[in-house]
XYZ file of N, CA and C in Angstrom:
849
model
N 116.886 73.674 89.272
C 117.780 73.973 90.152
C 117.665 72.688 91.422
N 118.976 72.178 91.410
C 119.214 71.127 92.337
C 119.984 71.600 93.581
N 119.622 71.113 94.595
C 120.842 71.626 95.741
C 122.060 71.699 95.538
N 122.567 70.562 95.065
C 123.811 70.677 94.558
C 124.514 71.485 93.862
N 123.749 71.832 92.604
C 124.162 73.187 91.801
C 123.734 74.447 92.593
N 123.022 74.505 93.659
C 123.104 75.573 94.335
C 124.215 75.994 95.214
N 124.494 74.478 95.798
C 125.679 74.533 96.914
C 126.954 75.027 96.062
N 127.164 74.548 94.598
C 128.159 75.003 93.858
C 128.404 76.405 93.451
N 127.039 76.867 93.533
C 127.197 78.368 93.303
C 127.409 79.301 94.356
N 127.399 78.521 95.674
C 127.742 79.261 96.706
C 129.140 78.943 97.247
N 129.952 78.111 96.195
C 131.133 77.828 96.406
C 131.399 76.400 97.768
N 130.401 75.771 97.719
C 130.475 74.526 98.436
C 130.650 73.311 97.798
N 131.511 72.644 98.281
C 131.723 71.152 97.406
C 130.687 70.168 98.015
N 130.444 69.128 97.202
C 129.271 68.137 97.554
C 129.877 67.409 98.908
N 128.953 66.918 99.606
C 129.399 66.113 100.692
C 129.575 64.757 100.274
N 130.245 64.084 101.055
C 130.715 62.869 101.007
C 129.364 62.131 101.877
N 129.270 60.966 101.528
C 127.976 60.154 102.111
C 128.003 59.983 103.503
N 129.421 59.821 103.975
C 129.702 59.420 105.427
C 129.073 60.780 106.413
N 129.529 61.914 105.605
C 129.165 63.073 106.499
C 127.821 63.525 106.333
N 127.041 63.199 105.197
C 125.572 63.474 104.836
C 124.530 62.559 105.706
N 125.059 61.479 105.951
C 124.503 60.375 106.740
C 124.426 60.498 108.118
N 123.059 60.606 108.836
C 123.053 60.627 110.004
C 122.071 59.740 110.834
N 121.849 58.701 109.845
C 120.921 57.724 110.404
C 121.275 56.955 111.517
N 120.571 56.326 112.326
C 120.856 55.565 113.339
C 119.791 54.196 113.037
N 120.853 53.317 112.836
C 120.108 51.896 112.406
C 119.064 51.304 113.323
N 119.156 51.537 114.520
C 118.180 50.885 115.430
C 116.773 51.938 115.861
N 116.842 53.203 115.185
C 115.845 54.044 115.547
C 114.736 53.729 114.807
N 113.407 53.569 114.765
C 112.256 53.698 113.960
C 111.354 54.809 114.438
N 111.313 55.576 113.374
C 110.318 56.663 113.407
C 109.075 56.566 112.568
N 107.641 56.607 113.574
C 106.448 56.608 112.796
C 105.791 58.045 113.042
N 105.305 58.582 111.835
C 104.414 59.764 112.210
C 103.050 59.387 111.999
N 102.290 60.263 112.740
C 100.860 60.151 112.539
C 99.955 61.154 111.939
N 99.259 61.317 110.896
C 98.615 62.158 110.593
C 97.248 61.915 110.477
N 96.325 62.565 110.897
C 94.972 62.218 111.268
C 94.550 60.751 111.547
N 95.335 60.364 112.558
C 95.252 58.946 113.086
C 95.957 58.006 112.109
N 96.495 58.211 110.967
C 96.995 57.404 110.202
C 98.326 57.140 110.257
N 99.098 56.354 110.262
C 100.303 55.728 110.396
C 101.013 56.335 109.213
N 102.025 57.041 109.359
C 102.815 57.370 108.154
C 104.286 56.859 108.310
N 105.167 55.961 107.240
C 106.178 55.372 107.682
C 107.201 56.414 107.282
N 108.713 56.323 107.506
C 109.697 57.025 107.379
C 109.816 57.579 106.152
N 109.831 56.517 105.258
C 109.812 56.589 103.600
C 108.952 57.681 103.069
N 107.592 57.507 103.266
C 106.518 58.579 103.220
C 107.081 59.976 103.438
N 107.492 60.183 104.805
C 108.144 61.587 105.142
C 109.179 62.139 104.474
N 110.138 61.292 104.014
C 111.260 61.532 103.478
C 110.956 61.693 101.881
N 110.000 61.421 101.275
C 109.254 61.787 100.005
C 109.108 62.999 100.045
N 108.213 63.361 100.909
C 107.732 64.779 101.000
C 108.954 65.688 101.283
N 110.029 65.476 101.877
C 111.256 66.003 102.342
C 112.076 66.284 100.928
N 111.883 65.106 100.313
C 112.858 65.245 98.976
C 111.813 66.448 97.829
N 110.807 66.316 97.871
C 110.160 67.563 96.991
C 110.429 68.746 97.525
N 110.405 68.968 98.843
C 110.378 70.355 99.480
C 112.131 70.713 99.268
N 112.915 70.025 99.219
C 114.437 70.095 99.064
C 114.568 70.870 97.572
N 113.722 70.230 96.630
C 113.794 71.063 95.203
C 113.239 72.312 95.242
N 112.036 72.666 95.955
C 111.395 73.781 96.016
C 112.449 74.767 96.590
N 112.985 74.453 97.834
C 113.953 75.379 98.464
C 114.987 76.066 97.441
N 115.680 75.122 96.974
C 116.886 75.301 96.068
C 116.447 76.426 94.758
N 115.063 76.102 94.338
C 114.685 77.430 93.340
C 114.328 78.804 93.830
N 113.655 78.442 95.338
C 113.580 79.956 96.194
C 115.002 80.479 96.406
N 116.205 79.934 96.741
C 117.049 80.580 96.959
C 117.865 80.955 95.974
N 117.540 80.404 94.905
C 118.239 80.805 93.347
C 117.564 81.858 92.897
N 116.971 82.754 93.807
C 116.304 84.036 93.603
C 115.325 84.196 92.327
N 114.898 82.872 92.053
C 113.930 82.802 91.175
C 112.300 82.581 91.446
N 111.657 83.742 91.889
C 110.486 83.523 92.663
C 109.499 82.806 92.066
N 108.943 83.232 90.482
C 108.412 82.701 89.569
C 108.450 81.279 89.669
N 110.101 80.812 89.273
C 110.096 79.434 89.132
C 109.619 78.824 90.449
N 110.131 79.319 91.659
C 109.831 78.696 93.004
C 108.488 78.540 93.091
N 107.675 79.894 92.963
C 106.179 79.368 92.763
C 105.614 78.352 91.996
N 105.985 78.178 90.991
C 105.750 77.028 90.258
C 106.070 75.758 90.883
N 107.355 75.560 91.336
C 107.747 74.392 92.024
C 106.895 73.933 93.263
N 106.690 75.130 93.942
C 105.533 75.253 95.303
C 104.423 74.341 94.648
N 103.689 74.981 93.696
C 102.413 74.435 93.147
C 102.662 72.972 92.677
N 103.655 72.694 91.891
C 103.939 71.261 91.511
C 104.224 70.298 92.935
N 104.911 71.046 93.794
C 105.099 70.099 94.978
C 103.610 69.495 95.512
N 102.660 70.464 95.592
C 101.405 70.193 96.272
C 100.779 69.268 95.358
N 100.717 69.356 94.054
C 100.063 68.560 93.118
C 100.761 67.216 92.637
N 102.070 67.046 93.016
C 102.843 66.025 92.282
C 102.516 64.754 93.012
N 102.143 63.718 92.241
C 101.936 62.461 92.839
C 102.802 61.403 92.721
N 104.021 61.748 92.109
C 105.154 61.028 91.555
C 105.886 60.452 92.908
N 106.459 59.528 92.974
C 107.486 58.893 93.806
C 108.997 59.515 93.705
N 109.467 60.579 94.378
C 110.856 60.977 94.275
C 112.034 60.234 94.577
N 112.694 60.286 94.130
C 114.112 59.473 94.303
C 114.527 59.799 95.918
N 115.106 58.909 96.857
C 115.359 59.171 97.832
C 116.885 58.986 98.367
N 117.661 58.762 97.228
C 119.166 58.382 97.212
C 120.045 59.474 97.863
N 119.486 60.701 97.416
C 120.169 61.895 98.042
C 119.776 62.755 98.951
N 118.706 62.353 99.558
C 117.945 63.466 100.471
C 118.804 63.474 102.112
N 119.556 62.636 102.188
C 120.348 62.927 103.633
C 121.726 63.761 103.291
N 122.046 63.640 101.831
C 123.234 64.512 101.606
C 122.674 65.828 101.212
N 121.556 66.349 100.399
C 120.719 67.279 100.334
C 120.511 68.150 101.591
N 119.831 67.560 102.360
C 119.296 67.829 103.542
C 120.664 68.752 104.183
N 121.934 68.155 104.511
C 122.894 68.664 105.018
C 123.722 69.807 104.216
N 123.449 69.508 102.903
C 124.355 70.605 101.778
C 123.346 71.937 101.896
N 121.889 71.619 101.976
C 121.239 72.942 101.816
C 121.439 74.001 103.170
N 121.401 72.915 104.265
C 121.729 73.806 105.465
C 123.184 74.476 105.276
N 124.159 73.736 104.588
C 125.285 74.416 104.696
C 124.996 75.991 103.860
N 124.650 75.772 102.663
C 123.976 76.808 101.715
C 123.640 77.989 102.694
N 122.644 77.722 103.155
C 121.708 78.818 104.061
C 122.673 79.505 105.162
N 123.605 78.508 105.597
C 124.475 79.270 106.685
C 125.739 80.182 106.066
N 126.063 79.444 104.873
C 127.200 80.325 104.034
C 126.738 81.626 103.404
N 125.265 81.869 103.035
C 124.552 83.072 102.239
C 124.505 83.693 103.917
N 124.233 83.430 105.061
C 124.087 84.188 106.177
C 122.800 84.982 106.110
N 122.490 85.691 107.329
C 120.963 86.297 107.733
C 120.722 87.361 106.876
N 121.638 88.310 106.309
C 121.613 89.372 105.719
C 120.943 88.891 104.165
N 121.675 88.112 103.611
C 121.343 87.525 102.365
C 120.108 86.784 102.171
N 119.755 86.121 103.165
C 118.382 85.138 103.170
C 117.401 86.190 103.261
N 117.523 87.007 104.182
C 116.470 88.085 104.149
C 116.248 89.254 103.094
N 117.399 89.205 102.076
C 117.306 89.635 101.101
C 116.659 88.870 99.989
N 116.731 87.711 99.721
C 116.415 86.812 98.850
C 114.907 86.486 98.976
N 114.550 86.758 100.363
C 113.384 86.634 100.603
C 112.395 87.780 100.799
N 112.973 88.758 100.331
C 112.222 90.374 100.788
C 110.924 90.185 100.160
N 110.657 89.824 99.017
C 109.236 89.803 98.198
C 108.370 88.953 99.356
N 108.776 87.858 99.451
C 107.955 86.957 100.369
C 107.320 87.610 101.639
N 108.624 88.258 102.224
C 108.090 88.723 103.664
C 107.213 90.023 103.364
N 107.365 90.634 102.386
C 106.544 91.938 102.144
C 105.231 91.552 101.803
N 104.956 90.542 101.437
C 103.664 89.975 101.321
C 102.842 89.275 102.359
N 103.582 88.298 103.189
C 103.173 87.490 104.208
C 103.230 88.271 105.296
N 103.719 89.366 105.720
C 103.344 89.699 107.085
C 102.181 90.601 107.213
N 101.778 91.340 106.146
C 100.512 92.321 106.461
C 99.377 90.873 106.116
N 99.628 89.964 105.368
C 98.375 89.239 105.326
C 98.494 88.048 106.806
N 99.577 87.904 107.385
C 99.492 87.110 108.504
C 98.677 87.981 109.665
N 98.868 89.348 109.554
C 98.260 90.240 110.611
C 96.846 90.376 110.161
N 96.472 90.364 109.151
C 95.147 90.576 108.579
C 94.237 89.349 109.139
N 94.759 88.095 108.763
C 94.115 86.887 108.818
C 93.975 86.464 110.555
N 94.758 87.185 111.393
C 94.683 86.799 112.566
C 93.768 88.060 113.482
N 93.287 88.990 112.810
C 92.340 90.376 113.266
C 91.381 89.492 114.141
N 90.735 88.406 113.629
C 89.546 88.201 114.368
C 89.863 87.270 115.776
N 90.965 87.038 115.986
C 91.433 86.238 116.764
C 90.455 84.788 117.171
N 90.570 83.980 115.954
C 90.154 82.894 116.119
C 90.883 81.700 115.411
N 91.106 80.525 115.801
C 92.527 79.956 115.540
C 91.986 78.264 115.253
N 92.431 78.014 114.406
C 92.598 76.380 114.068
C 93.864 75.814 113.942
N 93.642 74.505 114.375
C 94.767 73.759 114.749
C 95.511 72.569 113.822
N 96.868 72.540 113.546
C 97.292 71.888 112.349
C 98.104 70.799 113.434
N 97.703 69.312 113.495
C 98.231 68.645 114.312
C 98.974 67.370 113.595
N 99.700 66.928 114.093
C 100.807 65.615 114.055
C 101.322 64.867 115.023
N 101.515 63.794 114.826
C 102.396 62.981 115.994
C 103.481 62.322 115.268
N 104.635 62.040 116.328
C 105.808 61.474 115.781
C 106.304 60.732 116.885
N 106.342 59.088 116.625
C 106.647 58.247 117.612
C 108.169 57.842 117.517
N 108.836 57.651 118.528
C 110.280 57.414 118.267
C 110.594 56.070 119.067
N 111.209 54.998 118.720
C 111.477 54.001 119.242
C 112.538 53.981 120.488
N 113.196 54.895 120.177
C 114.324 55.252 121.139
C 114.007 56.765 121.819
N 114.896 56.900 123.051
C 114.837 58.143 123.636
C 113.638 58.249 124.736
N 113.643 59.586 125.323
C 112.711 59.873 126.442
C 112.124 61.148 126.009
N 110.834 61.332 126.678
C 110.164 62.698 126.337
C 111.007 63.723 126.916
N 111.389 63.660 128.295
C 112.379 64.863 128.844
C 113.406 65.008 128.116
N 114.275 63.697 127.752
C 115.463 63.915 127.062
C 115.308 64.454 125.886
N 114.227 64.371 124.999
C 114.207 65.036 123.647
C 114.088 66.692 124.051
N 113.132 66.706 124.889
C 112.549 68.449 125.189
C 113.929 69.184 125.652
N 114.835 68.441 126.341
C 115.927 69.095 127.089
C 117.007 69.343 125.763
N 116.979 68.237 124.931
C 118.027 68.547 123.874
C 117.348 69.575 122.981
N 116.240 69.690 122.788
C 116.021 70.791 121.972
C 115.955 72.262 122.503
N 115.646 72.315 123.808
C 115.893 73.426 124.207
C 117.379 74.037 124.612
N 118.110 72.994 124.593
C 119.599 73.287 124.710
C 120.161 74.009 123.240
N 119.407 73.380 122.152
C 119.817 73.587 121.103
C 119.446 75.149 120.602
N 118.131 75.487 121.146
C 117.721 76.910 121.326
C 118.591 77.643 122.025
N 118.846 77.537 123.177
C 119.554 78.308 124.046
C 121.269 78.362 123.544
N 121.773 77.576 122.779
C 123.139 77.439 122.181
C 122.837 78.205 120.864
N 121.900 78.764 120.449
C 121.653 79.352 119.154
C 122.209 78.458 118.077
N 121.920 77.110 117.862
C 122.534 76.182 116.992
C 121.625 76.211 115.992
N 121.871 77.245 114.842
C 121.291 77.354 113.610
C 121.169 76.201 113.011
N 122.383 75.520 112.625
C 122.470 74.273 112.091
C 121.255 73.359 112.185
N 121.291 72.904 113.472
C 120.356 72.054 114.070
C 118.997 72.294 113.667
N 118.504 73.707 113.528
C 117.462 74.215 113.407
C 116.926 73.910 111.818
N 118.138 74.401 111.055
C 117.866 74.212 109.568
C 117.671 73.194 109.088
N 118.563 72.336 109.469
C 118.615 71.013 108.948
C 117.430 70.107 109.034
N 116.682 70.602 109.875
C 115.293 69.598 110.080
C 114.392 69.728 109.007
N 114.128 70.904 108.228
C 113.275 70.950 107.403
C 113.755 71.938 106.071
N 113.775 71.696 104.752
C 114.004 72.563 103.891
C 113.093 73.834 103.916
N 112.190 73.750 104.389
C 111.191 75.107 104.544
C 111.791 75.934 105.608
N 112.887 75.646 106.480
C 113.615 76.549 107.285
C 114.504 77.527 106.671
N 114.530 78.681 106.603
C 115.448 79.523 105.720
C 116.197 80.161 107.126
N 115.658 80.710 108.116
C 116.319 81.385 109.164
C 115.697 80.956 110.399
N 116.374 80.758 111.306
C 116.442 80.099 112.507
C 117.146 80.597 113.534
N 117.105 81.510 114.419
C 118.428 82.044 115.402
C 117.665 82.121 116.610
N 118.511 82.290 117.788
C 117.830 82.460 119.194
C 118.410 83.479 119.754
N 117.553 84.896 119.584
C 118.099 86.204 120.083
C 118.564 86.069 121.787
N 117.665 85.120 122.386
C 118.096 84.744 123.795
C 117.503 83.696 124.103
N 117.993 83.154 125.283
C 117.427 82.025 125.954
C 115.954 81.792 125.741
N 115.129 80.525 125.171
C 114.124 80.391 125.061
C 113.361 81.105 124.003
N 113.843 81.589 123.298
C 113.122 82.570 122.085
C 113.739 82.269 120.893
N 112.833 82.502 119.828
C 113.456 82.151 118.317
C 112.894 83.235 117.405
N 113.561 83.506 116.564
C 113.453 84.320 115.353
C 113.170 83.414 114.102
N 112.332 83.160 113.412
C 112.127 82.121 112.182
C 111.531 82.850 111.058
N 112.111 82.370 109.860
C 111.638 82.439 108.532
C 111.379 81.527 107.829
N 110.369 80.923 107.513
C 110.313 79.651 107.135
C 108.704 79.675 106.133
N 108.851 78.598 105.374
C 107.283 78.543 104.832
C 106.525 77.475 105.571
N 105.533 77.988 106.112
C 104.453 77.025 106.985
C 103.716 76.382 106.173
N 103.531 75.124 106.100
C 102.304 74.289 105.516
C 102.728 74.842 104.150
N 101.404 74.773 103.511
C 101.354 75.210 101.976
C 101.231 76.563 101.768
N 101.660 77.437 102.593
C 101.717 78.809 102.393
C 102.207 79.272 100.990
N 103.203 78.676 100.458
C 103.973 79.095 99.287
C 104.908 80.130 99.411
N 104.734 81.140 100.322
C 105.597 81.937 100.391
C 106.030 81.820 101.980
N 107.211 82.514 102.125
C 108.250 82.464 103.422
C 107.469 83.573 104.215
N 107.330 83.083 105.448
C 106.851 84.377 106.697
C 107.977 84.333 107.436
N 108.108 85.586 108.358
C 108.885 85.793 109.512
C 107.999 85.643 110.636
N 108.502 85.262 111.935
C 107.860 85.095 113.037
C 108.724 85.318 114.259
N 108.393 85.553 115.408
C 109.035 85.115 116.605
C 108.131 84.604 117.726
N 108.880 83.580 118.293
C 108.390 82.998 119.401
C 109.268 83.092 120.619
N 108.560 83.424 121.722
C 109.091 83.206 123.192
C 108.358 82.263 123.893
N 109.061 81.143 124.260
C 108.385 79.952 125.030
C 108.180 80.367 126.160
N 108.150 81.517 126.986
C 107.641 81.910 128.273
C 106.332 82.766 127.904
N 106.147 82.931 126.681
C 104.902 83.843 126.413
C 103.931 82.854 125.978
N 103.374 82.369 126.877
C 102.583 80.957 126.616
C 100.976 81.255 127.044
N 100.794 82.168 128.034
C 99.413 82.480 128.543
C 98.335 82.842 127.195
N 97.296 81.608 127.684
C 96.301 81.880 126.724
C 96.428 81.073 125.205
N 97.325 80.242 125.273
C 97.724 79.741 123.946
C 96.592 78.958 123.579
N 96.059 78.985 122.140
C 94.653 78.382 121.798
C 94.885 76.932 121.607
N 95.590 76.172 122.229
C 95.821 74.974 122.011
C 95.578 73.920 123.272
N 94.554 72.959 123.265
C 94.362 72.297 124.413
C 95.823 71.399 125.017
N 95.888 71.700 126.294
C 96.949 71.021 127.004
C 96.489 69.555 127.341
N 97.247 68.484 126.824
C 96.776 66.983 127.144
C 97.252 66.321 128.387
N 96.770 66.174 129.447
C 97.457 65.528 130.711
C 98.271 64.440 130.527
N 97.855 63.778 129.597
C 98.491 62.346 129.089
C 99.911 62.676 128.630
N 100.205 63.860 128.174
C 101.707 63.954 127.640
C 102.091 65.344 128.387
N 102.544 64.769 129.588
C 103.105 65.863 130.880
C 104.191 66.662 130.147
N 105.033 66.258 129.373
C 106.263 67.140 129.102
C 105.754 68.079 127.778
N 105.804 69.215 128.093
C 105.192 70.608 127.055
C 106.421 71.362 126.758
N 106.100 72.152 126.022
C 106.722 73.689 125.409
C 105.341 74.288 124.609
N 105.445 75.395 124.687
C 104.380 76.412 124.109
C 104.715 77.743 124.027
N 104.110 78.479 123.087
C 104.305 79.722 122.877
C 103.663 80.562 121.869
N 103.468 81.841 122.000
C 102.803 82.426 120.822
C 104.097 82.899 119.834
N 103.514 82.755 118.532
C 104.126 83.479 117.250
C 103.833 84.732 117.123
N 104.523 85.544 116.961
C 104.128 87.169 116.955
C 105.067 87.625 115.869
N 104.561 88.874 115.131
C 105.320 89.686 114.493
C 106.402 90.538 115.061
N 107.336 91.235 114.265
C 108.242 92.031 115.019
C 107.769 92.997 115.812
N 106.265 93.503 115.470
C 105.726 94.295 116.241
C 104.928 94.186 117.498
N 104.858 92.419 117.552
C 104.281 91.979 118.749
C 102.930 91.457 118.444
N 102.497 91.508 117.188
C 100.970 90.928 117.019
C 101.135 89.450 116.933
N 99.999 88.885 117.666
C 99.783 87.562 117.532
C 99.149 87.055 116.321
N 100.143 86.086 115.591
C 99.924 85.574 114.160
C 99.901 83.921 114.302
N 99.720 83.513 115.606
C 100.011 81.880 115.442
C 100.634 81.441 117.250
N 100.608 80.254 117.257
C 100.920 79.754 118.450
C 101.346 78.245 118.157
N 102.145 77.714 119.293
C 102.406 76.286 119.237
C 102.233 75.591 120.525
N 101.892 74.395 120.504
C 102.143 73.566 121.931
C 102.343 72.100 121.344
N 103.768 71.840 121.890
C 104.397 70.700 121.468
C 104.453 69.706 122.760
N 103.825 68.535 122.874
C 103.511 67.854 124.182
C 104.365 66.452 123.883
N 104.956 65.900 124.886
C 105.564 64.437 124.855
C 105.256 63.750 125.746
N 105.615 62.370 125.793
C 105.029 61.144 126.556
C 106.023 60.186 126.389
N 106.485 59.719 127.446
C 107.266 58.158 127.265
C 106.076 57.009 126.762
N 106.758 56.386 126.104
C 105.849 54.997 125.671
C 106.269 53.873 126.659
N 105.157 53.243 126.878
C 105.655 52.019 127.772
C 106.366 50.788 127.225
N 106.476 51.026 125.913
C 107.009 49.899 125.243
C 108.543 50.272 125.190
N 108.981 51.730 125.481
C 110.211 52.331 125.263
C 109.774 53.193 124.225
N 111.279 54.366 124.103
C 110.741 55.492 123.282
C 109.661 56.541 123.747
N 109.431 57.089 122.807
C 108.482 58.405 123.315
C 107.783 58.697 122.159
N 106.490 59.818 122.197
C 105.684 60.209 121.401
C 105.476 61.593 121.538
N 105.842 62.361 120.333
C 105.486 63.893 120.471
C 104.141 64.041 119.704
N 103.335 65.024 120.452
C 102.167 65.635 119.906
C 102.125 66.941 119.510
N 102.084 67.005 118.145
C 102.725 68.461 117.762
C 101.573 69.450 117.308
N 101.439 70.608 117.762
C 100.396 71.404 117.412
C 100.651 72.942 117.296
N 100.128 73.308 116.175
C 100.452 74.680 115.627
C 98.877 75.462 115.327
N 98.754 76.741 116.150
C 97.578 77.244 115.896
C 97.952 78.238 114.950
N 97.014 78.234 113.957
C 97.223 79.377 112.830
C 95.916 80.019 112.714
N 95.804 81.201 112.128
C 94.355 82.005 112.177
C 93.139 81.169 111.205
N 92.292 81.292 111.911
C 91.070 80.016 111.315
C 90.681 80.700 109.884
N 90.813 81.742 109.561
C 90.558 82.242 108.173
C 91.258 81.767 107.121
N 92.590 80.978 107.207
C 93.307 80.152 106.289
C 92.618 79.271 105.506
N 93.087 78.754 104.509
C 92.244 77.849 103.828
C 92.806 76.612 104.585
N 91.822 75.365 104.280
C 92.110 74.249 104.986
C 93.524 73.346 104.378
N 93.730 73.676 103.013
C 94.806 73.044 102.652
C 96.151 73.344 103.348
N 96.183 74.520 103.877
C 97.425 75.055 104.526
C 97.829 74.130 105.860
N 96.439 74.237 106.465
C 96.494 72.991 107.677
C 97.005 71.882 107.595
N 96.340 71.134 106.261
C 96.724 69.847 106.124
C 98.292 69.560 105.447
N 98.894 70.771 104.971
C 100.075 70.573 104.298
C 101.158 70.947 105.603
N 100.644 71.500 106.654
C 101.825 71.713 107.708
C 101.742 70.538 108.578
N 100.927 69.406 108.616
C 100.824 68.395 109.168
C 102.225 67.670 108.697
N 102.357 67.625 107.491
C 103.775 67.217 106.816
C 104.871 67.852 107.301
N 104.771 69.100 107.433
C 106.053 69.918 107.984
C 106.341 69.834 109.284
N 105.474 69.304 109.961
C 105.540 69.215 111.480
C 106.373 67.579 111.491
N 105.766 66.805 110.832
C 106.173 65.259 110.638
C 108.092 65.323 110.124
N 108.241 66.222 109.247
C 109.212 66.273 108.709
C 110.416 66.837 109.966
N 110.129 67.969 110.272
C 111.160 68.751 111.206
C 111.227 67.803 112.400
N 110.367 67.542 112.758
C 110.527 66.717 114.337
C 110.806 65.183 114.213
N 110.872 64.574 112.961
C 111.521 63.364 112.524
C 113.010 63.570 112.598
N 113.464 64.657 111.982
C 114.760 64.956 111.767
C 115.500 65.363 113.338
N 114.678 66.213 113.837
C 114.944 66.708 115.287
C 115.423 65.490 116.219
N 114.145 64.594 115.983
C 114.386 63.168 116.953
C 115.715 62.309 116.437
N 115.564 62.643 115.152
C 117.065 61.701 114.633
C 118.363 62.472 115.332
N 118.326 63.690 115.245
C 119.659 64.301 115.847
C 119.757 64.331 117.397
N 118.583 64.166 117.967
C 118.518 63.859 119.484
C 119.058 62.411 119.645
N 118.761 61.421 119.129
C 119.101 60.142 119.372
C 120.458 59.681 118.923
N 120.804 60.819 117.629
C 122.365 60.740 117.371
C 123.230 61.188 118.553
N 122.941 62.106 119.267
C 123.578 62.777 120.191
C 123.844 62.058 121.506
N 122.944 61.031 121.708
C 122.975 60.198 122.765
C 123.900 59.115 122.427
N 124.119 58.591 121.275
C 124.862 57.653 120.992
C 126.356 57.932 120.578
N 126.875 59.079 120.833
C 128.331 59.532 120.287
C 129.185 59.384 121.707
């Protein structure tokens, strides 16, 4: 199942290249995973694989989607990047067309499994952190976080969904808070959680004084049980632009490969969010 076929089934026409492209020629983005520089092409290759997986999941074919998940983790080939920009936008259109009720229905089997597992994994109250960085040649730390917070407060679902194929539902029930359904890292199944960025006391991620612009909060179930946390920190670069230090805490009982795969998740979503922020400054 391709994104184009999924969109056609939802009654959406293919996008034109001009609409799908949000690239800013002057912008250079570099991700860092375990201290190693990851160029934009490598992040887009990861995104291309995940676009295919998301299309299968939304096609209501859970067995095929799980096989695609496993294939994505093991696939060492180089996917084509020709249609990534188009499919990124088109997949977000599909999710918005389906709506929250239908998305939840299609992912019901996932959520029935992941919610109790998340609660059980977090029982011991010990956490490990998945971390990545993204450096932008343009923009400022405060400018980006202001843009990001404004998207949350405006309940800009499209801006949240388009950042990563593994985002299935992200809404803002109130200012500074989000409900999310996404596949975190290599979890293979979608999970639901709620973040209130004012709920950050005791977040188990160290604050870095060299990154003075920050946002943080606990991720909880609908019943208020802590199942994770985030602390994203930003600083301006001396040579211009800014760097994002991205951290997500998961229960320490989860397997190591999930933390490793979520580093790519972070690199993808924040690279796309930074691109959206920079584009907004140039209009």
